[in-house]
């Protein structure tokens, strides 16, 4: 399987403005932002999507959500709020098959999503 763009970012073969990095997670702005703040949080280890993460790797979910909290704080989003989204598969709107969490904020977000 060819690497996804996110694996290429993890391997530093593709450019991204890294806002946050720890042992497990990288965070960088989405190339096509859907809100004034739109950050992607990805695990360094490849998993295709939420549904594909085996139980022995479920800690990746806490790593992503914990990192998102730190980035939200870093970007001072706590007071006004923000949204975390994980698109899974065709009906979920997933376009890059590498697990990722969207952090969206900077404006009121409508509900339900389209
Ligand atoms: P998905 O649609 O799979 O939930 O989210 C994938 C996201 O990756 C999209 O919002 C898309 O704009 C973003 N994206 C695709 N290619 C790149 C890229 O090369 N760099 C960055 N920073 N974001 C990308």
PDB file of C-alpha atoms and ligand atoms in Angstrom:
ATOM      1  CA  UNK A   1       0.000   0.000   0.000  1.00  0.00           C
ATOM      2  CA  UNK A   2       1.384   3.469  -0.838  1.00  0.00           C
ATOM      3  CA  UNK A   3       1.792   5.815   2.116  1.00  0.00           C
ATOM      4  CA  UNK A   4      -1.020   8.264   2.794  1.00  0.00           C
ATOM      5  CA  UNK A   5      -0.243  11.974   2.948  1.00  0.00           C
ATOM      6  CA  UNK A   6      -0.406  11.750   6.754  1.00  0.00           C
ATOM      7  CA  UNK A   7       2.172   8.940   6.899  1.00  0.00           C
ATOM      8  CA  UNK A   8       4.374  11.088   4.676  1.00  0.00           C
ATOM      9  CA  UNK A   9       3.965  13.969   7.152  1.00  0.00           C
ATOM     10  CA  UNK A  10       4.865  11.640  10.055  1.00  0.00           C
ATOM     11  CA  UNK A  11       7.961  10.518   8.135  1.00  0.00           C
ATOM     12  CA  UNK A  12       8.809  14.165   7.344  1.00  0.00           C
ATOM     13  CA  UNK A  13       8.578  13.483   3.612  1.00  0.00           C
ATOM     14  CA  UNK A  14       5.708  15.984   3.233  1.00  0.00           C
ATOM     15  CA  UNK A  15       5.513  19.447   4.763  1.00  0.00           C
ATOM     16  CA  UNK A  16       3.168  20.492   7.571  1.00  0.00           C
ATOM     17  CA  UNK A  17       3.350  23.263  10.161  1.00  0.00           C
ATOM     18  CA  UNK A  18       3.574  21.098  13.257  1.00  0.00           C
ATOM     19  CA  UNK A  19       1.788  22.844  16.165  1.00  0.00           C
ATOM     20  CA  UNK A  20       2.137  20.022  18.639  1.00  0.00           C
ATOM     21  CA  UNK A  21       4.105  16.799  18.847  1.00  0.00           C
ATOM     22  CA  UNK A  22       4.544  14.125  21.488  1.00  0.00           C
ATOM     23  CA  UNK A  23       5.587  10.491  21.479  1.00  0.00           C
ATOM     24  CA  UNK A  24       2.351   9.344  19.860  1.00  0.00           C
ATOM     25  CA  UNK A  25       0.684  12.299  18.139  1.00  0.00           C
ATOM     26  CA  UNK A  26       1.302  15.116  15.648  1.00  0.00           C
ATOM     27  CA  UNK A  27      -0.989  18.128  15.145  1.00  0.00           C
ATOM     28  CA  UNK A  28      -0.980  20.541  12.208  1.00  0.00           C
ATOM     29  CA  UNK A  29      -3.447  22.822  10.380  1.00  0.00           C
ATOM     30  CA  UNK A  30      -5.813  21.314   7.820  1.00  0.00           C
ATOM     31  CA  UNK A  31      -4.894  22.352   4.272  1.00  0.00           C
ATOM     32  CA  UNK A  32      -8.577  23.197   3.536  1.00  0.00           C
ATOM     33  CA  UNK A  33      -9.849  24.755   6.776  1.00  0.00           C
ATOM     34  CA  UNK A  34     -13.598  24.544   7.460  1.00  0.00           C
ATOM     35  CA  UNK A  35     -13.444  27.014  10.367  1.00  0.00           C
ATOM     36  CA  UNK A  36     -11.063  29.794  11.511  1.00  0.00           C
ATOM     37  CA  UNK A  37      -9.265  27.090  13.523  1.00  0.00           C
ATOM     38  CA  UNK A  38      -9.052  23.652  11.899  1.00  0.00           C
ATOM     39  CA  UNK A  39      -6.323  21.392  13.230  1.00  0.00           C
ATOM     40  CA  UNK A  40      -5.711  17.731  12.449  1.00  0.00           C
ATOM     41  CA  UNK A  41      -4.395  15.401  15.140  1.00  0.00           C
ATOM     42  CA  UNK A  42      -2.911  12.163  13.859  1.00  0.00           C
ATOM     43  CA  UNK A  43      -1.237   9.205  15.526  1.00  0.00           C
ATOM     44  CA  UNK A  44       2.320   8.503  14.445  1.00  0.00           C
ATOM     45  CA  UNK A  45       1.448   4.815  14.172  1.00  0.00           C
ATOM     46  CA  UNK A  46      -0.716   4.084  11.166  1.00  0.00           C
ATOM     47  CA  UNK A  47      -4.303   2.940  11.645  1.00  0.00           C
ATOM     48  CA  UNK A  48      -6.653   3.386   8.699  1.00  0.00           C
ATOM     49  CA  UNK A  49      -9.654   4.594  10.677  1.00  0.00           C
ATOM     50  CA  UNK A  50     -11.609   4.423  13.954  1.00  0.00           C
ATOM     51  CA  UNK A  51     -13.216   1.085  13.016  1.00  0.00           C
ATOM     52  CA  UNK A  52      -9.828  -0.455  12.170  1.00  0.00           C
ATOM     53  CA  UNK A  53      -8.079   0.129  15.503  1.00  0.00           C
ATOM     54  CA  UNK A  54      -7.670  -3.216  17.310  1.00  0.00           C
ATOM     55  CA  UNK A  55      -8.347  -3.406  21.060  1.00  0.00           C
ATOM     56  CA  UNK A  56      -4.642  -3.665  21.900  1.00  0.00           C
ATOM     57  CA  UNK A  57      -4.146  -0.227  20.335  1.00  0.00           C
ATOM     58  CA  UNK A  58      -7.179   1.539  21.857  1.00  0.00           C
ATOM     59  CA  UNK A  59      -4.835   3.771  23.836  1.00  0.00           C
ATOM     60  CA  UNK A  60      -4.412   5.731  20.587  1.00  0.00           C
ATOM     61  CA  UNK A  61      -7.858   7.227  21.220  1.00  0.00           C
ATOM     62  CA  UNK A  62      -6.847   8.685  24.580  1.00  0.00           C
ATOM     63  CA  UNK A  63      -3.580   9.960  23.118  1.00  0.00           C
ATOM     64  CA  UNK A  64      -5.485  11.826  20.383  1.00  0.00           C
ATOM     65  CA  UNK A  65      -8.115  13.288  22.723  1.00  0.00           C
ATOM     66  CA  UNK A  66      -5.549  14.305  25.328  1.00  0.00           C
ATOM     67  CA  UNK A  67      -3.418  16.012  22.669  1.00  0.00           C
ATOM     68  CA  UNK A  68      -6.521  17.786  21.322  1.00  0.00           C
ATOM     69  CA  UNK A  69      -7.161  19.213  24.799  1.00  0.00           C
ATOM     70  CA  UNK A  70      -3.609  20.567  24.935  1.00  0.00           C
ATOM     71  CA  UNK A  71      -3.848  22.097  21.460  1.00  0.00           C
ATOM     72  CA  UNK A  72      -7.246  23.639  22.259  1.00  0.00           C
ATOM     73  CA  UNK A  73      -5.672  25.238  25.329  1.00  0.00           C
ATOM     74  CA  UNK A  74      -2.656  26.365  23.322  1.00  0.00           C
ATOM     75  CA  UNK A  75      -5.018  28.067  20.855  1.00  0.00           C
ATOM     76  CA  UNK A  76      -7.203  29.529  23.655  1.00  0.00           C
ATOM     77  CA  UNK A  77     -10.358  27.800  22.432  1.00  0.00           C
ATOM     78  CA  UNK A  78     -11.576  26.603  25.836  1.00  0.00           C
ATOM     79  CA  UNK A  79     -13.775  29.586  26.676  1.00  0.00           C
ATOM     80  CA  UNK A  80     -15.757  29.785  23.439  1.00  0.00           C
ATOM     81  CA  UNK A  81     -15.618  26.053  22.761  1.00  0.00           C
ATOM     82  CA  UNK A  82     -14.656  23.806  19.906  1.00  0.00           C
ATOM     83  CA  UNK A  83     -15.648  20.588  18.185  1.00  0.00           C
ATOM     84  CA  UNK A  84     -13.779  17.287  17.791  1.00  0.00           C
ATOM     85  CA  UNK A  85     -14.717  15.151  14.777  1.00  0.00           C
ATOM     86  CA  UNK A  86     -13.522  11.781  13.533  1.00  0.00           C
ATOM     87  CA  UNK A  87     -14.848  10.809  10.098  1.00  0.00           C
ATOM     88  CA  UNK A  88     -15.011   7.057   9.537  1.00  0.00           C
ATOM     89  CA  UNK A  89     -15.505   5.427   6.136  1.00  0.00           C
ATOM     90  CA  UNK A  90     -17.534   6.568   3.116  1.00  0.00           C
ATOM     91  CA  UNK A  91     -20.703   7.641   4.955  1.00  0.00           C
ATOM     92  CA  UNK A  92     -18.587   9.409   7.566  1.00  0.00           C
ATOM     93  CA  UNK A  93     -16.897  11.536   4.913  1.00  0.00           C
ATOM     94  CA  UNK A  94     -13.403  10.113   5.437  1.00  0.00           C
ATOM     95  CA  UNK A  95     -10.995  11.083   2.656  1.00  0.00           C
ATOM     96  CA  UNK A  96      -7.587  10.172   4.110  1.00  0.00           C
ATOM     97  CA  UNK A  97      -7.280   6.574   5.366  1.00  0.00           C
ATOM     98  CA  UNK A  98      -5.053   7.391   8.329  1.00  0.00           C
ATOM     99  CA  UNK A  99      -6.826   7.821  11.679  1.00  0.00           C
ATOM    100  CA  UNK A 100      -7.228  11.501  12.563  1.00  0.00           C
ATOM    101  CA  UNK A 101      -9.201  13.833  14.767  1.00  0.00           C
ATOM    102  CA  UNK A 102     -10.382  17.234  13.511  1.00  0.00           C
ATOM    103  CA  UNK A 103     -10.291  20.117  16.027  1.00  0.00           C
ATOM    104  CA  UNK A 104     -12.574  22.902  14.802  1.00  0.00           C
ATOM    105  CA  UNK A 105     -13.231  26.252  16.408  1.00  0.00           C
ATOM    106  CA  UNK A 106     -13.126  30.015  16.140  1.00  0.00           C
ATOM    107  CA  UNK A 107     -16.798  30.385  15.150  1.00  0.00           C
ATOM    108  CA  UNK A 108     -20.147  28.913  16.213  1.00  0.00           C
ATOM    109  CA  UNK A 109     -20.571  25.532  14.493  1.00  0.00           C
ATOM    110  CA  UNK A 110     -24.027  24.418  13.414  1.00  0.00           C
ATOM    111  CA  UNK A 111     -25.643  21.099  14.302  1.00  0.00           C
ATOM    112  CA  UNK A 112     -26.521  18.622  12.880  1.00  0.00           C
ATOM    113  CA  UNK A 113     -23.634  18.344  10.403  1.00  0.00           C
ATOM    114  CA  UNK A 114     -24.574  17.901   6.717  1.00  0.00           C
TER     115      UNK A 114
HETATM  116  P1  LIG B   1     -11.213  13.415   6.399  1.00  0.00           P
HETATM  117  O1  LIG B   1     -12.012  13.960   5.256  1.00  0.00           O
HETATM  118  O2  LIG B   1     -10.542  12.105   5.997  1.00  0.00           O
HETATM  119  O3  LIG B   1     -11.925  13.335   7.698  1.00  0.00           O
HETATM  120  O4  LIG B   1     -10.065  14.480   6.664  1.00  0.00           O
HETATM  121  C1  LIG B   1      -8.926  14.585   5.889  1.00  0.00           C
HETATM  122  C2  LIG B   1      -8.503  16.018   5.967  1.00  0.00           C
HETATM  123  O5  LIG B   1      -7.160  16.105   5.518  1.00  0.00           O
HETATM  124  C3  LIG B   1      -9.313  16.979   5.091  1.00  0.00           C
HETATM  125  O6  LIG B   1      -9.954  17.942   5.909  1.00  0.00           O
HETATM  126  C4  LIG B   1      -8.279  17.592   4.151  1.00  0.00           C
HETATM  127  O7  LIG B   1      -8.491  18.952   3.911  1.00  0.00           O
HETATM  128  C5  LIG B   1      -6.975  17.338   4.891  1.00  0.00           C
HETATM  129  N1  LIG B   1      -5.808  17.195   4.038  1.00  0.00           N
HETATM  130  C6  LIG B   1      -5.712  16.468   2.885  1.00  0.00           C
HETATM  131  N2  LIG B   1      -4.466  16.548   2.387  1.00  0.00           N
HETATM  132  C7  LIG B   1      -3.750  17.338   3.240  1.00  0.00           C
HETATM  133  C8  LIG B   1      -2.393  17.785   3.250  1.00  0.00           C
HETATM  134  O8  LIG B   1      -1.583  17.488   2.374  1.00  0.00           O
HETATM  135  N3  LIG B   1      -2.018  18.577   4.285  1.00  0.00           N
HETATM  136  C9  LIG B   1      -2.894  18.931   5.284  1.00  0.00           C
HETATM  137  N4  LIG B   1      -2.419  19.715   6.250  1.00  0.00           N
HETATM  138  N5  LIG B   1      -4.186  18.532   5.300  1.00  0.00           N
HETATM  139  C10 LIG B   1      -4.607  17.743   4.296  1.00  0.00           C
END
